[in-house]
C-alpha cells in the first residue's frame, strides 16, 4: 500500500491560508498539515522532522509549502529548508506567500500574451508601472517583468521611503534594476501612467487606483492589468473578465482579475502536481511559476 502524500504547510502568520490548503488537496495531496507562527529559525527543525520520519522513498511523497505575506521572508525560509536536507532524505518545497508568486506570474504572463497577440511585441524594454508597489504581488510582478527584459517601476502610496527600501531589497536579492516612484497623489499617479507601456494594478481589494481620465493621456500604453476582483475595479474601464479587451478612450487593452485568476489557479495547481509527480526533489518559486504561467496563458 502506497504511503499517503503529505504536505507540511508553514507560515509566519497566525493562520495558514485556506485557499492554499484547498488548492493543495485538490491538486492531489492526501493530507495538508498547517504550522503557524513559524520563524525562519524554526524551519530547519521542521524540515528534518519531516525527512527523517520517512524512508528516502517516503520523502518523495512528502512536501513543504511556504506561505506568509512577504516574498523575501518566504525565499529565506526556502533557503533554510534547502540547507536542512540530508540527501537522500530530501523533500520538495514550494514558496507562494499570499499567493503572490503565482498571481504575479499569471499577470505578467497574460500581459505578455496580450502584447504578442495585439501588438506583435514582447516585454523587452517596455516601461512597466506597477501600482500597489509595496504589496507582495506588485513586488513579485515587478521582479518577474524585469527578469524578462522590462523596465519596471514600483509605485508606493505613502511616500517614497518604504517603496524605495523594497526596491533596493529586490535589486540586491535578484540582481535586477527596478526603479521606484511615489504615487501618493492623483497628480503623481497620472504622470506615471503617461509614461507607461504597461500598467499593473496590484493594490488592495476594492480600491480604485487609476481612473479612465488618468489613462487616456497615456499615449504609449498597450496593456493595463488589474488583479482586484472586488468592486470597484483597480483600473476604471477594465472589467474582471476582460482578456485583451480594448479600454475605451485609450489605445490599450485590459486584462481583468478573473482572467488573471484563471491562469493563477492553474499555475498553483500545476506546481503542486509537479511536486507530487517529481522523482527528485524540486524547489519552486516565482521563476517556476512564471515559466508555467506562460505556457498556460498561451
PDB file of C-alpha atoms in Angstrom:
ATOM      1  CA  UNK A   1       0.000   0.000   0.000  1.00  0.00           C
ATOM      2  CA  UNK A   2       1.409   3.397  -1.014  1.00  0.00           C
ATOM      3  CA  UNK A   3       2.187   5.893   1.682  1.00  0.00           C
ATOM      4  CA  UNK A   4      -0.124   8.919   1.804  1.00  0.00           C
ATOM      5  CA  UNK A   5       1.021  12.136   0.197  1.00  0.00           C
ATOM      6  CA  UNK A   6       1.644  14.640   2.992  1.00  0.00           C
ATOM      7  CA  UNK A   7       2.165  18.380   2.563  1.00  0.00           C
ATOM      8  CA  UNK A   8       3.535  20.318   5.536  1.00  0.00           C
ATOM      9  CA  UNK A   9       2.378  23.935   5.168  1.00  0.00           C
ATOM     10  CA  UNK A  10       4.288  26.582   7.119  1.00  0.00           C
ATOM     11  CA  UNK A  11       3.573  30.274   7.594  1.00  0.00           C
ATOM     12  CA  UNK A  12       4.895  33.049   9.850  1.00  0.00           C
ATOM     13  CA  UNK A  13       1.309  34.291  10.180  1.00  0.00           C
ATOM     14  CA  UNK A  14      -1.395  33.422  12.679  1.00  0.00           C
ATOM     15  CA  UNK A  15      -3.288  31.324  10.115  1.00  0.00           C
ATOM     16  CA  UNK A  16      -2.441  29.263   7.067  1.00  0.00           C
ATOM     17  CA  UNK A  17      -4.399  30.378   4.011  1.00  0.00           C
ATOM     18  CA  UNK A  18      -7.500  28.196   3.477  1.00  0.00           C
ATOM     19  CA  UNK A  19      -7.127  28.956  -0.245  1.00  0.00           C
ATOM     20  CA  UNK A  20      -3.739  27.232  -0.360  1.00  0.00           C
ATOM     21  CA  UNK A  21      -4.939  24.289   1.748  1.00  0.00           C
ATOM     22  CA  UNK A  22      -7.816  23.719  -0.668  1.00  0.00           C
ATOM     23  CA  UNK A  23      -5.526  24.038  -3.666  1.00  0.00           C
ATOM     24  CA  UNK A  24      -3.056  21.503  -2.280  1.00  0.00           C
ATOM     25  CA  UNK A  25      -5.717  18.907  -1.520  1.00  0.00           C
ATOM     26  CA  UNK A  26      -7.476  19.425  -4.837  1.00  0.00           C
ATOM     27  CA  UNK A  27      -4.140  19.008  -6.628  1.00  0.00           C
ATOM     28  CA  UNK A  28      -3.684  15.547  -5.140  1.00  0.00           C
ATOM     29  CA  UNK A  29      -2.197  15.699  -1.658  1.00  0.00           C
ATOM     30  CA  UNK A  30      -3.894  13.359   0.808  1.00  0.00           C
ATOM     31  CA  UNK A  31      -3.119  15.479   3.859  1.00  0.00           C
ATOM     32  CA  UNK A  32      -2.195  19.163   4.279  1.00  0.00           C
ATOM     33  CA  UNK A  33      -0.881  19.974   7.751  1.00  0.00           C
ATOM     34  CA  UNK A  34      -0.598  23.667   8.735  1.00  0.00           C
ATOM     35  CA  UNK A  35       2.096  25.111  11.015  1.00  0.00           C
ATOM     36  CA  UNK A  36       1.559  28.721  12.048  1.00  0.00           C
ATOM     37  CA  UNK A  37       3.692  31.464  13.627  1.00  0.00           C
ATOM     38  CA  UNK A  38       6.767  29.757  12.176  1.00  0.00           C
ATOM     39  CA  UNK A  39      10.061  31.666  12.259  1.00  0.00           C
ATOM     40  CA  UNK A  40      12.998  31.201   9.910  1.00  0.00           C
ATOM     41  CA  UNK A  41      14.844  29.584  12.809  1.00  0.00           C
ATOM     42  CA  UNK A  42      12.059  27.001  13.141  1.00  0.00           C
ATOM     43  CA  UNK A  43      12.304  25.822   9.540  1.00  0.00           C
ATOM     44  CA  UNK A  44      15.439  23.690   9.913  1.00  0.00           C
ATOM     45  CA  UNK A  45      13.966  21.524  12.657  1.00  0.00           C
ATOM     46  CA  UNK A  46      10.593  21.154  10.950  1.00  0.00           C
ATOM     47  CA  UNK A  47      12.225  20.006   7.725  1.00  0.00           C
ATOM     48  CA  UNK A  48      14.405  17.460   9.466  1.00  0.00           C
ATOM     49  CA  UNK A  49      11.433  16.073  11.381  1.00  0.00           C
ATOM     50  CA  UNK A  50       9.676  15.661   8.025  1.00  0.00           C
ATOM     51  CA  UNK A  51      12.559  13.996   6.188  1.00  0.00           C
ATOM     52  CA  UNK A  52      13.811  11.614   8.852  1.00  0.00           C
ATOM     53  CA  UNK A  53      10.371  10.228   9.734  1.00  0.00           C
ATOM     54  CA  UNK A  54      10.103   8.534   6.320  1.00  0.00           C
ATOM     55  CA  UNK A  55      12.343   6.422   4.114  1.00  0.00           C
ATOM     56  CA  UNK A  56      14.010   8.004   1.074  1.00  0.00           C
ATOM     57  CA  UNK A  57      11.121   6.628  -0.990  1.00  0.00           C
ATOM     58  CA  UNK A  58       8.676   8.097   1.522  1.00  0.00           C
ATOM     59  CA  UNK A  59      10.200  11.547   1.214  1.00  0.00           C
ATOM     60  CA  UNK A  60       9.115  11.549  -2.445  1.00  0.00           C
ATOM     61  CA  UNK A  61       5.558  11.589  -1.120  1.00  0.00           C
ATOM     62  CA  UNK A  62       6.301  14.431   1.310  1.00  0.00           C
ATOM     63  CA  UNK A  63       6.397  18.136   0.546  1.00  0.00           C
ATOM     64  CA  UNK A  64       6.600  21.544   2.189  1.00  0.00           C
ATOM     65  CA  UNK A  65       4.693  24.692   1.243  1.00  0.00           C
ATOM     66  CA  UNK A  66       5.785  28.152   2.446  1.00  0.00           C
ATOM     67  CA  UNK A  67       3.164  30.871   2.814  1.00  0.00           C
ATOM     68  CA  UNK A  68       3.123  34.199   4.632  1.00  0.00           C
ATOM     69  CA  UNK A  69       2.898  37.757   3.343  1.00  0.00           C
ATOM     70  CA  UNK A  70       6.459  38.694   2.391  1.00  0.00           C
ATOM     71  CA  UNK A  71       8.354  37.491  -0.658  1.00  0.00           C
ATOM     72  CA  UNK A  72      11.859  37.843   0.770  1.00  0.00           C
ATOM     73  CA  UNK A  73      10.900  36.112   4.023  1.00  0.00           C
ATOM     74  CA  UNK A  74       9.396  33.168   2.120  1.00  0.00           C
ATOM     75  CA  UNK A  75      12.504  32.820  -0.031  1.00  0.00           C
ATOM     76  CA  UNK A  76      14.705  32.972   3.069  1.00  0.00           C
ATOM     77  CA  UNK A  77      12.622  30.157   4.543  1.00  0.00           C
ATOM     78  CA  UNK A  78      13.099  28.162   1.352  1.00  0.00           C
ATOM     79  CA  UNK A  79      16.864  28.651   1.558  1.00  0.00           C
ATOM     80  CA  UNK A  80      16.770  27.479   5.160  1.00  0.00           C
ATOM     81  CA  UNK A  81      14.729  24.436   4.171  1.00  0.00           C
ATOM     82  CA  UNK A  82      17.186  23.520   1.430  1.00  0.00           C
ATOM     83  CA  UNK A  83      20.085  23.662   3.904  1.00  0.00           C
ATOM     84  CA  UNK A  84      18.241  21.272   6.226  1.00  0.00           C
ATOM     85  CA  UNK A  85      18.096  18.477   3.655  1.00  0.00           C
ATOM     86  CA  UNK A  86      20.332  15.433   4.041  1.00  0.00           C
ATOM     87  CA  UNK A  87      20.223  13.535   0.713  1.00  0.00           C
ATOM     88  CA  UNK A  88      18.772  11.026   0.036  1.00  0.00           C
ATOM     89  CA  UNK A  89      16.444  12.374   2.748  1.00  0.00           C
ATOM     90  CA  UNK A  90      15.107  15.365   0.864  1.00  0.00           C
ATOM     91  CA  UNK A  91      11.617  16.740   0.107  1.00  0.00           C
ATOM     92  CA  UNK A  92      10.175  19.159  -2.426  1.00  0.00           C
ATOM     93  CA  UNK A  93       9.492  22.771  -1.368  1.00  0.00           C
ATOM     94  CA  UNK A  94       7.153  25.355  -2.914  1.00  0.00           C
ATOM     95  CA  UNK A  95       7.022  29.019  -1.823  1.00  0.00           C
ATOM     96  CA  UNK A  96       3.988  31.153  -2.713  1.00  0.00           C
ATOM     97  CA  UNK A  97       3.466  33.792   0.009  1.00  0.00           C
ATOM     98  CA  UNK A  98      -0.065  35.202  -0.112  1.00  0.00           C
ATOM     99  CA  UNK A  99      -0.397  33.526  -3.496  1.00  0.00           C
ATOM    100  CA  UNK A 100       1.797  36.326  -4.768  1.00  0.00           C
ATOM    101  CA  UNK A 101       4.251  34.335  -6.857  1.00  0.00           C
ATOM    102  CA  UNK A 102       1.566  32.518  -8.833  1.00  0.00           C
ATOM    103  CA  UNK A 103      -0.652  35.619  -9.105  1.00  0.00           C
ATOM    104  CA  UNK A 104       2.213  37.822 -10.250  1.00  0.00           C
ATOM    105  CA  UNK A 105       3.407  35.167 -12.686  1.00  0.00           C
ATOM    106  CA  UNK A 106      -0.092  34.905 -14.153  1.00  0.00           C
ATOM    107  CA  UNK A 107      -0.451  38.685 -14.502  1.00  0.00           C
ATOM    108  CA  UNK A 108       2.877  39.097 -16.289  1.00  0.00           C
ATOM    109  CA  UNK A 109       2.222  36.062 -18.492  1.00  0.00           C
ATOM    110  CA  UNK A 110      -1.210  37.371 -19.506  1.00  0.00           C
ATOM    111  CA  UNK A 111       0.252  40.790 -20.287  1.00  0.00           C
ATOM    112  CA  UNK A 112       2.994  39.213 -22.361  1.00  0.00           C
ATOM    113  CA  UNK A 113       0.447  37.222 -24.348  1.00  0.00           C
ATOM    114  CA  UNK A 114      -1.641  40.353 -24.956  1.00  0.00           C
ATOM    115  CA  UNK A 115       1.463  42.202 -26.179  1.00  0.00           C
ATOM    116  CA  UNK A 116       2.154  39.404 -28.632  1.00  0.00           C
ATOM    117  CA  UNK A 117      -1.418  38.943 -29.815  1.00  0.00           C
ATOM    118  CA  UNK A 118      -2.474  42.585 -30.055  1.00  0.00           C
ATOM    119  CA  UNK A 119       0.742  44.475 -30.746  1.00  0.00           C
ATOM    120  CA  UNK A 120       3.203  41.846 -32.078  1.00  0.00           C
ATOM    121  CA  UNK A 121       5.766  42.712 -29.448  1.00  0.00           C
ATOM    122  CA  UNK A 122       7.076  41.475 -26.084  1.00  0.00           C
ATOM    123  CA  UNK A 123       8.297  42.755 -22.732  1.00  0.00           C
ATOM    124  CA  UNK A 124      11.790  43.765 -23.793  1.00  0.00           C
ATOM    125  CA  UNK A 125      12.492  47.388 -22.815  1.00  0.00           C
ATOM    126  CA  UNK A 126       8.822  48.052 -22.030  1.00  0.00           C
ATOM    127  CA  UNK A 127       8.230  50.518 -19.215  1.00  0.00           C
ATOM    128  CA  UNK A 128       6.062  48.740 -16.653  1.00  0.00           C
ATOM    129  CA  UNK A 129       4.475  50.922 -13.978  1.00  0.00           C
ATOM    130  CA  UNK A 130       3.390  48.784 -11.013  1.00  0.00           C
ATOM    131  CA  UNK A 131       0.809  50.405  -8.731  1.00  0.00           C
ATOM    132  CA  UNK A 132       0.389  48.958  -5.257  1.00  0.00           C
ATOM    133  CA  UNK A 133       4.151  48.649  -5.216  1.00  0.00           C
ATOM    134  CA  UNK A 134       4.602  47.949  -1.512  1.00  0.00           C
ATOM    135  CA  UNK A 135       2.390  44.864  -1.748  1.00  0.00           C
ATOM    136  CA  UNK A 136       3.719  41.366  -2.313  1.00  0.00           C
ATOM    137  CA  UNK A 137       2.008  40.775  -5.704  1.00  0.00           C
ATOM    138  CA  UNK A 138       3.304  44.087  -7.056  1.00  0.00           C
ATOM    139  CA  UNK A 139       6.791  43.320  -5.748  1.00  0.00           C
ATOM    140  CA  UNK A 140       6.847  39.886  -7.387  1.00  0.00           C
ATOM    141  CA  UNK A 141       5.371  41.067 -10.695  1.00  0.00           C
ATOM    142  CA  UNK A 142       7.938  43.850 -10.985  1.00  0.00           C
ATOM    143  CA  UNK A 143      10.793  41.407 -10.421  1.00  0.00           C
ATOM    144  CA  UNK A 144       9.360  38.881 -12.904  1.00  0.00           C
ATOM    145  CA  UNK A 145       8.776  41.513 -15.607  1.00  0.00           C
ATOM    146  CA  UNK A 146      12.276  42.917 -15.163  1.00  0.00           C
ATOM    147  CA  UNK A 147      13.826  39.459 -15.422  1.00  0.00           C
ATOM    148  CA  UNK A 148      12.017  39.119 -18.758  1.00  0.00           C
ATOM    149  CA  UNK A 149      13.520  42.320 -20.132  1.00  0.00           C
ATOM    150  CA  UNK A 150      11.120  45.039 -18.990  1.00  0.00           C
ATOM    151  CA  UNK A 151      11.969  48.225 -17.100  1.00  0.00           C
ATOM    152  CA  UNK A 152       9.719  48.174 -14.044  1.00  0.00           C
ATOM    153  CA  UNK A 153       8.868  50.962 -11.611  1.00  0.00           C
ATOM    154  CA  UNK A 154       7.356  50.142  -8.216  1.00  0.00           C
ATOM    155  CA  UNK A 155       4.884  52.842  -7.159  1.00  0.00           C
ATOM    156  CA  UNK A 156       4.158  53.423  -3.471  1.00  0.00           C
ATOM    157  CA  UNK A 157       1.237  55.322  -1.984  1.00  0.00           C
ATOM    158  CA  UNK A 158       2.616  56.574   1.342  1.00  0.00           C
ATOM    159  CA  UNK A 159       5.728  58.451   0.342  1.00  0.00           C
ATOM    160  CA  UNK A 160       8.958  57.268  -1.248  1.00  0.00           C
ATOM    161  CA  UNK A 161      10.743  55.751   1.766  1.00  0.00           C
ATOM    162  CA  UNK A 162       9.065  52.350   2.034  1.00  0.00           C
ATOM    163  CA  UNK A 163       8.862  51.653  -1.697  1.00  0.00           C
ATOM    164  CA  UNK A 164      12.489  52.755  -2.072  1.00  0.00           C
ATOM    165  CA  UNK A 165      13.545  50.280   0.601  1.00  0.00           C
ATOM    166  CA  UNK A 166      11.652  47.428  -1.077  1.00  0.00           C
ATOM    167  CA  UNK A 167      13.126  48.311  -4.469  1.00  0.00           C
ATOM    168  CA  UNK A 168      16.663  48.256  -3.132  1.00  0.00           C
ATOM    169  CA  UNK A 169      15.953  44.938  -1.422  1.00  0.00           C
ATOM    170  CA  UNK A 170      14.714  43.451  -4.709  1.00  0.00           C
ATOM    171  CA  UNK A 171      17.680  44.774  -6.678  1.00  0.00           C
ATOM    172  CA  UNK A 172      20.165  43.340  -4.205  1.00  0.00           C
ATOM    173  CA  UNK A 173      18.443  39.976  -3.874  1.00  0.00           C
ATOM    174  CA  UNK A 174      17.633  39.267  -7.524  1.00  0.00           C
ATOM    175  CA  UNK A 175      20.282  41.337  -9.346  1.00  0.00           C
ATOM    176  CA  UNK A 176      17.659  43.341 -11.201  1.00  0.00           C
ATOM    177  CA  UNK A 177      17.344  47.070 -11.761  1.00  0.00           C
ATOM    178  CA  UNK A 178      13.918  48.130 -10.515  1.00  0.00           C
ATOM    179  CA  UNK A 179      13.105  51.803 -10.106  1.00  0.00           C
ATOM    180  CA  UNK A 180      10.609  53.338  -7.675  1.00  0.00           C
ATOM    181  CA  UNK A 181       8.258  56.298  -7.517  1.00  0.00           C
ATOM    182  CA  UNK A 182       5.875  57.970  -5.105  1.00  0.00           C
ATOM    183  CA  UNK A 183       2.239  57.774  -6.170  1.00  0.00           C
ATOM    184  CA  UNK A 184       0.690  59.368  -3.102  1.00  0.00           C
ATOM    185  CA  UNK A 185      -1.325  61.927  -5.072  1.00  0.00           C
ATOM    186  CA  UNK A 186      -3.660  61.670  -8.043  1.00  0.00           C
ATOM    187  CA  UNK A 187      -1.393  64.009  -9.993  1.00  0.00           C
ATOM    188  CA  UNK A 188       1.621  61.781  -9.379  1.00  0.00           C
ATOM    189  CA  UNK A 189      -0.308  58.693 -10.495  1.00  0.00           C
ATOM    190  CA  UNK A 190      -1.484  60.438 -13.667  1.00  0.00           C
ATOM    191  CA  UNK A 191       2.070  61.487 -14.516  1.00  0.00           C
ATOM    192  CA  UNK A 192       3.359  57.941 -14.011  1.00  0.00           C
ATOM    193  CA  UNK A 193       0.573  56.479 -16.150  1.00  0.00           C
ATOM    194  CA  UNK A 194       1.542  58.794 -19.014  1.00  0.00           C
ATOM    195  CA  UNK A 195       4.998  57.194 -19.096  1.00  0.00           C
ATOM    196  CA  UNK A 196       3.765  53.591 -19.170  1.00  0.00           C
ATOM    197  CA  UNK A 197       3.824  50.976 -21.878  1.00  0.00           C
ATOM    198  CA  UNK A 198       2.260  48.539 -19.409  1.00  0.00           C
ATOM    199  CA  UNK A 199       0.413  49.128 -16.149  1.00  0.00           C
ATOM    200  CA  UNK A 200      -0.044  46.550 -13.394  1.00  0.00           C
ATOM    201  CA  UNK A 201      -2.548  47.398 -10.656  1.00  0.00           C
ATOM    202  CA  UNK A 202      -1.948  45.247  -7.594  1.00  0.00           C
ATOM    203  CA  UNK A 203      -3.457  47.312  -4.826  1.00  0.00           C
ATOM    204  CA  UNK A 204      -5.861  46.381  -2.028  1.00  0.00           C
ATOM    205  CA  UNK A 205      -9.164  44.738  -2.893  1.00  0.00           C
ATOM    206  CA  UNK A 206     -11.965  47.174  -3.697  1.00  0.00           C
ATOM    207  CA  UNK A 207      -9.714  50.201  -4.148  1.00  0.00           C
ATOM    208  CA  UNK A 208      -9.706  52.248  -7.372  1.00  0.00           C
ATOM    209  CA  UNK A 209      -6.100  53.071  -8.209  1.00  0.00           C
ATOM    210  CA  UNK A 210      -6.488  54.660 -11.654  1.00  0.00           C
ATOM    211  CA  UNK A 211      -9.358  56.383 -13.415  1.00  0.00           C
ATOM    212  CA  UNK A 212     -10.004  56.342 -17.152  1.00  0.00           C
ATOM    213  CA  UNK A 213      -9.157  60.046 -17.212  1.00  0.00           C
ATOM    214  CA  UNK A 214      -5.702  59.189 -15.887  1.00  0.00           C
ATOM    215  CA  UNK A 215      -5.251  56.525 -18.563  1.00  0.00           C
ATOM    216  CA  UNK A 216      -6.425  58.474 -21.595  1.00  0.00           C
ATOM    217  CA  UNK A 217      -3.290  60.683 -21.888  1.00  0.00           C
ATOM    218  CA  UNK A 218      -1.069  57.568 -21.764  1.00  0.00           C
ATOM    219  CA  UNK A 219      -0.239  57.516 -25.473  1.00  0.00           C
ATOM    220  CA  UNK A 220       2.271  54.654 -25.248  1.00  0.00           C
ATOM    221  CA  UNK A 221       0.079  52.405 -23.107  1.00  0.00           C
ATOM    222  CA  UNK A 222      -0.513  48.957 -24.587  1.00  0.00           C
ATOM    223  CA  UNK A 223      -1.675  46.752 -21.699  1.00  0.00           C
ATOM    224  CA  UNK A 224      -3.295  47.504 -18.330  1.00  0.00           C
ATOM    225  CA  UNK A 225      -3.771  44.538 -15.987  1.00  0.00           C
ATOM    226  CA  UNK A 226      -5.704  44.587 -12.705  1.00  0.00           C
ATOM    227  CA  UNK A 227      -5.726  41.809 -10.073  1.00  0.00           C
ATOM    228  CA  UNK A 228      -8.547  43.339  -7.988  1.00  0.00           C
ATOM    229  CA  UNK A 229     -11.772  41.321  -8.278  1.00  0.00           C
ATOM    230  CA  UNK A 230     -13.718  43.332  -5.669  1.00  0.00           C
ATOM    231  CA  UNK A 231     -15.691  46.376  -6.954  1.00  0.00           C
ATOM    232  CA  UNK A 232     -14.689  48.999  -7.770  1.00  0.00           C
ATOM    233  CA  UNK A 233     -12.014  47.749 -10.145  1.00  0.00           C
ATOM    234  CA  UNK A 234      -8.440  48.868  -9.595  1.00  0.00           C
ATOM    235  CA  UNK A 235      -8.379  50.374 -13.085  1.00  0.00           C
ATOM    236  CA  UNK A 236     -11.503  52.081 -14.373  1.00  0.00           C
ATOM    237  CA  UNK A 237     -12.547  50.581 -17.686  1.00  0.00           C
ATOM    238  CA  UNK A 238     -11.011  47.153 -17.051  1.00  0.00           C
ATOM    239  CA  UNK A 239     -13.629  44.511 -16.276  1.00  0.00           C
ATOM    240  CA  UNK A 240     -12.868  41.423 -14.202  1.00  0.00           C
ATOM    241  CA  UNK A 241     -13.409  39.124 -17.200  1.00  0.00           C
ATOM    242  CA  UNK A 242     -11.536  41.221 -19.746  1.00  0.00           C
ATOM    243  CA  UNK A 243      -8.717  39.411 -21.508  1.00  0.00           C
ATOM    244  CA  UNK A 244      -7.333  41.687 -24.174  1.00  0.00           C
ATOM    245  CA  UNK A 245     -10.438  43.846 -24.489  1.00  0.00           C
ATOM    246  CA  UNK A 246      -9.823  47.427 -25.683  1.00  0.00           C
ATOM    247  CA  UNK A 247     -10.082  50.067 -22.943  1.00  0.00           C
ATOM    248  CA  UNK A 248     -12.407  52.854 -24.025  1.00  0.00           C
ATOM    249  CA  UNK A 249     -10.650  56.153 -24.686  1.00  0.00           C
ATOM    250  CA  UNK A 250      -7.203  54.566 -24.988  1.00  0.00           C
ATOM    251  CA  UNK A 251      -5.165  52.528 -27.432  1.00  0.00           C
ATOM    252  CA  UNK A 252      -4.581  49.859 -24.799  1.00  0.00           C
ATOM    253  CA  UNK A 253      -6.192  46.558 -23.925  1.00  0.00           C
ATOM    254  CA  UNK A 254      -7.235  45.452 -20.466  1.00  0.00           C
ATOM    255  CA  UNK A 255      -6.763  42.232 -18.519  1.00  0.00           C
ATOM    256  CA  UNK A 256      -9.040  41.703 -15.542  1.00  0.00           C
ATOM    257  CA  UNK A 257      -8.777  39.828 -12.280  1.00  0.00           C
ATOM    258  CA  UNK A 258     -10.717  36.725 -13.285  1.00  0.00           C
ATOM    259  CA  UNK A 259      -8.730  36.272 -16.487  1.00  0.00           C
ATOM    260  CA  UNK A 260      -5.535  36.516 -14.439  1.00  0.00           C
ATOM    261  CA  UNK A 261      -7.040  34.349 -11.708  1.00  0.00           C
ATOM    262  CA  UNK A 262      -7.784  31.532 -14.143  1.00  0.00           C
ATOM    263  CA  UNK A 263      -4.103  31.306 -15.077  1.00  0.00           C
ATOM    264  CA  UNK A 264      -3.048  31.753 -11.426  1.00  0.00           C
ATOM    265  CA  UNK A 265      -5.286  28.868 -10.320  1.00  0.00           C
ATOM    266  CA  UNK A 266      -3.899  26.555 -12.988  1.00  0.00           C
ATOM    267  CA  UNK A 267      -0.342  27.635 -12.182  1.00  0.00           C
ATOM    268  CA  UNK A 268      -0.607  26.918  -8.472  1.00  0.00           C
ATOM    269  CA  UNK A 269      -2.325  23.585  -9.153  1.00  0.00           C
ATOM    270  CA  UNK A 270       0.339  22.711 -11.705  1.00  0.00           C
ATOM    271  CA  UNK A 271       3.186  23.434  -9.302  1.00  0.00           C
ATOM    272  CA  UNK A 272       1.604  21.298  -6.569  1.00  0.00           C
ATOM    273  CA  UNK A 273       1.280  18.487  -9.106  1.00  0.00           C
ATOM    274  CA  UNK A 274       4.880  18.982 -10.155  1.00  0.00           C
ATOM    275  CA  UNK A 275       5.875  18.330  -6.531  1.00  0.00           C
ATOM    276  CA  UNK A 276       3.677  15.249  -6.358  1.00  0.00           C
ATOM    277  CA  UNK A 277       4.980  13.786  -9.616  1.00  0.00           C
ATOM    278  CA  UNK A 278       8.674  14.637  -9.187  1.00  0.00           C
ATOM    279  CA  UNK A 279      11.132  11.722  -8.986  1.00  0.00           C
ATOM    280  CA  UNK A 280      13.702  14.044  -7.457  1.00  0.00           C
ATOM    281  CA  UNK A 281      13.025  16.931  -5.038  1.00  0.00           C
ATOM    282  CA  UNK A 282      12.116  20.272  -6.613  1.00  0.00           C
ATOM    283  CA  UNK A 283      12.316  23.796  -5.194  1.00  0.00           C
ATOM    284  CA  UNK A 284       9.657  26.044  -6.702  1.00  0.00           C
ATOM    285  CA  UNK A 285       9.364  29.835  -6.514  1.00  0.00           C
ATOM    286  CA  UNK A 286       8.224  32.728  -8.716  1.00  0.00           C
ATOM    287  CA  UNK A 287      10.578  31.750 -11.545  1.00  0.00           C
ATOM    288  CA  UNK A 288       8.972  28.324 -11.839  1.00  0.00           C
ATOM    289  CA  UNK A 289       5.528  29.912 -11.549  1.00  0.00           C
ATOM    290  CA  UNK A 290       6.281  32.272 -14.433  1.00  0.00           C
ATOM    291  CA  UNK A 291       7.665  29.509 -16.643  1.00  0.00           C
ATOM    292  CA  UNK A 292       4.453  27.517 -16.191  1.00  0.00           C
ATOM    293  CA  UNK A 293       2.118  30.529 -16.379  1.00  0.00           C
ATOM    294  CA  UNK A 294       3.497  31.466 -19.801  1.00  0.00           C
ATOM    295  CA  UNK A 295       2.628  28.018 -21.117  1.00  0.00           C
ATOM    296  CA  UNK A 296      -0.858  28.180 -19.608  1.00  0.00           C
ATOM    297  CA  UNK A 297      -1.564  31.682 -20.911  1.00  0.00           C
ATOM    298  CA  UNK A 298      -0.545  30.883 -24.469  1.00  0.00           C
TER     299      UNK A 298
END
